[in-house]
Amino acid sequence: MEPVTLTTERLLLRPFTPADVQAVYTACQDPAIPRWTSVPAPFGMAQAHDYIARSQEEWQTDAQYRFAVTTKADGTLTGAVSLFGMTLRSAERQAEIGYWTTREQRGNGWTAEAVREVARWALTELGVERLEWLAEVGNSASRGVALKAGFRMEGTLRAKISLRGVRRDAWIGSLLPGDLGLPSETPHLPYPG
């Protein structure tokens, strides 16, 4: 897919470019980002360059759609939102969403706003019918963003995440088109109990 740019009232969500290397490097020095994500630790300039290069390649191969979340006002990088694990050419029509926020920009609502916009794009333009969010149990900040973005919590998956050689339990939530008042190509028959 050709890279896409999305906008909200306050944000511009665009593909990462080489000009973002320094901002990504700086953001990923915050221990919370590699602690809760698959971002490598330690994270040096080589990893920042690789992050950008892989991001650009993944758009071309449809492996992942990674957005740089920036403010409209001054272009400040506030974080990243990614769609991955996509099964769009089958009946499942699912994807997973993940994100991180720079330390300085936390608490402004940027990430929830960006996640809602990427989710809306996935559910309308890509035809995703189930968008999943997973985070290691204990990552309350990520859970809070998911809830603000409209995800419904479904439970805990034992040993779901394998990170740095350790299996970790994960919270899981989902977002369906109907949760945002959007139509779905496939009817949903919820369990009545």
PDB file of N, CA and C in Angstrom, residues 2 42-43 55 101 117 123 161 193:
ATOM      1  N   GLU A   2       0.438   2.236  -0.697  1.00  0.00           N
ATOM      2  CA  GLU A   2       1.123   3.516  -0.630  1.00  0.00           C
ATOM      3  C   GLU A   2       0.861   4.122   0.739  1.00  0.00           C
ATOM      4  N   PRO A  42      19.281  -1.804  24.846  1.00  0.00           N
ATOM      5  CA  PRO A  42      19.314  -0.351  24.660  1.00  0.00           C
ATOM      6  C   PRO A  42      18.932   0.042  23.231  1.00  0.00           C
ATOM      7  N   PHE A  43      18.555   1.302  23.071  1.00  0.00           N
ATOM      8  CA  PHE A  43      18.105   1.833  21.793  1.00  0.00           C
ATOM      9  C   PHE A  43      19.062   2.940  21.376  1.00  0.00           C
ATOM     10  N   SER A  55       9.970   0.768   8.984  1.00  0.00           N
ATOM     11  CA  SER A  55       8.651   1.386   8.894  1.00  0.00           C
ATOM     12  C   SER A  55       8.288   1.674   7.439  1.00  0.00           C
ATOM     13  N   THR A 101       4.016   6.562  23.389  1.00  0.00           N
ATOM     14  CA  THR A 101       3.927   8.013  23.513  1.00  0.00           C
ATOM     15  C   THR A 101       5.219   8.530  24.125  1.00  0.00           C
ATOM     16  N   GLU A 117      -8.360   7.624  15.444  1.00  0.00           N
ATOM     17  CA  GLU A 117      -8.319   7.931  14.008  1.00  0.00           C
ATOM     18  C   GLU A 117      -7.782   6.754  13.195  1.00  0.00           C
ATOM     19  N   LEU A 123     -11.120   0.407  10.165  1.00  0.00           N
ATOM     20  CA  LEU A 123     -12.464  -0.166  10.095  1.00  0.00           C
ATOM     21  C   LEU A 123     -13.223   0.270   8.848  1.00  0.00           C
ATOM     22  N   ILE A 161       2.384 -12.869  25.416  1.00  0.00           N
ATOM     23  CA  ILE A 161       3.456 -12.039  24.871  1.00  0.00           C
ATOM     24  C   ILE A 161       4.803 -12.666  25.202  1.00  0.00           C
ATOM     25  N   GLY A 193     -25.655 -14.458  26.638  1.00  0.00           N
ATOM     26  CA  GLY A 193     -25.566 -14.662  28.093  1.00  0.00           C
ATOM     27  C   GLY A 193     -24.739 -13.736  28.825  1.00  0.00           C
TER      28      GLY A 193
END
